[in-house]
Amino acid sequence: MDAIEIIILSLLFILPAYVANSSAALFGGGLAIDFGKTLGGKRILGDGKTWRGLLLGVFFGTAAGNIEGYFLMGTQYAFGNLGFCTLLGLLLSFGALAGDLVKSFIKRRMGIERGKSWPIVDQLDFVAGAIVFGSILYLPPLEMLAFLIFLTPIMHLFLNYLGYKLKCKKVPW
Ligand code: CTP
Ligand code: MG
């Protein structure tokens, strides 16, 4: 694989996880997954993890995998047939949001409040979760994994800045 191919395949591979994570942030809200319950005096997950975010995230992420599978069918970039891509999209989306939940669980146990940043971990949680769950169907080669881990914090900074410029976010980080 040459460098360009690694970059294109990595982006195509991780897209459903990015879509899941962004959809949860855009459309989330309402009932908390932990139903407001606490553990040892601290919230189990916190108000930043909601059922609506989880369900819509998985839905849009899976749809992204399906659409990708449809358009890549028969090209050198196809990961598999339509069913395979849809299922991979589901695993990547669910994994992304599960990774995010595990991170919030750990943050609360450490006494970090909802929304307070935990640098690097806040950015990599969903990619790590997506790769772990996605590996049930497909584990990318090492050079793709390395690129994804390098790319994600940079993409995060860029997207947050974009959100700030578009006035969707109050702060540029
Ligand atoms: N979100 C959601 N449901 C999820 C995941 C995310 O509703 N399962 C929404 C919430 O509105 C959340 C936002 O996406 O505030 C951003 O997600 P994230 O940064 O992961 O949550 P934080 O609010 O920062 O909370 P935490 O400290 O637990 O990470
Ligand atoms: Mg956060």
Short mmCIF file of N, CA, C and O in Angstrom, two decimals, residues 103 107 110 112 116-125 153 156-157:
data_model
loop_
_atom_site.label_atom_id
_atom_site.label_comp_id
_atom_site.label_asym_id
_atom_site.label_seq_id
_atom_site.Cartn_x
_atom_site.Cartn_y
_atom_site.Cartn_z
N LYS A 103 -15.06 5.96 28.65
CA LYS A 103 -14.26 7.12 29.05
C LYS A 103 -15.00 7.98 30.08
O LYS A 103 -14.41 8.40 31.07
N LYS A 107 -13.90 8.95 33.79
CA LYS A 107 -13.79 10.36 34.19
C LYS A 107 -14.56 10.61 35.49
O LYS A 107 -14.07 11.27 36.41
N MET A 110 -12.85 9.28 38.46
CA MET A 110 -11.68 10.10 38.79
C MET A 110 -12.09 11.46 39.33
O MET A 110 -11.23 12.28 39.68
N ILE A 112 -13.64 13.82 37.56
CA ILE A 112 -13.67 14.86 36.52
C ILE A 112 -15.12 15.10 36.13
O ILE A 112 -15.84 14.17 35.76
N LYS A 116 -15.76 18.60 31.44
CA LYS A 116 -14.37 19.03 31.72
C LYS A 116 -13.45 18.16 30.88
O LYS A 116 -13.66 16.95 30.77
N SER A 117 -12.44 18.80 30.29
CA SER A 117 -11.65 18.05 29.32
C SER A 117 -10.62 17.13 29.97
O SER A 117 -10.09 17.40 31.06
N TRP A 118 -10.37 16.03 29.28
CA TRP A 118 -9.31 15.09 29.64
C TRP A 118 -8.53 14.92 28.32
O TRP A 118 -8.90 14.07 27.52
N PRO A 119 -7.52 15.78 28.11
CA PRO A 119 -6.87 15.85 26.80
C PRO A 119 -6.37 14.49 26.32
O PRO A 119 -6.01 13.64 27.13
N ILE A 120 -6.33 14.33 25.03
CA ILE A 120 -5.93 13.12 24.32
C ILE A 120 -6.98 12.02 24.49
O ILE A 120 -7.50 11.50 23.50
N VAL A 121 -7.31 11.67 25.74
CA VAL A 121 -8.29 10.60 25.97
C VAL A 121 -9.65 10.99 25.40
O VAL A 121 -10.31 10.19 24.73
N ASP A 122 -10.06 12.25 25.62
CA ASP A 122 -11.34 12.74 25.09
C ASP A 122 -11.38 12.63 23.56
O ASP A 122 -12.44 12.50 22.96
N GLN A 123 -10.22 12.73 22.93
CA GLN A 123 -10.18 12.70 21.47
C GLN A 123 -10.04 11.29 20.92
O GLN A 123 -10.49 11.00 19.82
N LEU A 124 -9.38 10.42 21.67
CA LEU A 124 -9.10 9.08 21.12
C LEU A 124 -10.10 8.01 21.55
O LEU A 124 -10.14 6.93 20.96
N ASP A 125 -10.91 8.30 22.57
CA ASP A 125 -11.84 7.31 23.11
C ASP A 125 -12.67 6.62 22.02
O ASP A 125 -12.76 5.40 21.96
N PRO A 153 -6.63 13.45 16.72
CA PRO A 153 -6.55 14.69 17.50
C PRO A 153 -6.50 15.93 16.60
O PRO A 153 -7.08 16.97 16.93
N HIS A 156 -9.92 16.61 15.24
CA HIS A 156 -10.73 17.10 16.34
C HIS A 156 -10.55 18.60 16.52
O HIS A 156 -11.53 19.35 16.61
N LEU A 157 -9.30 19.03 16.54
CA LEU A 157 -9.00 20.46 16.68
C LEU A 157 -9.63 21.23 15.53
O LEU A 157 -10.26 22.27 15.73
#
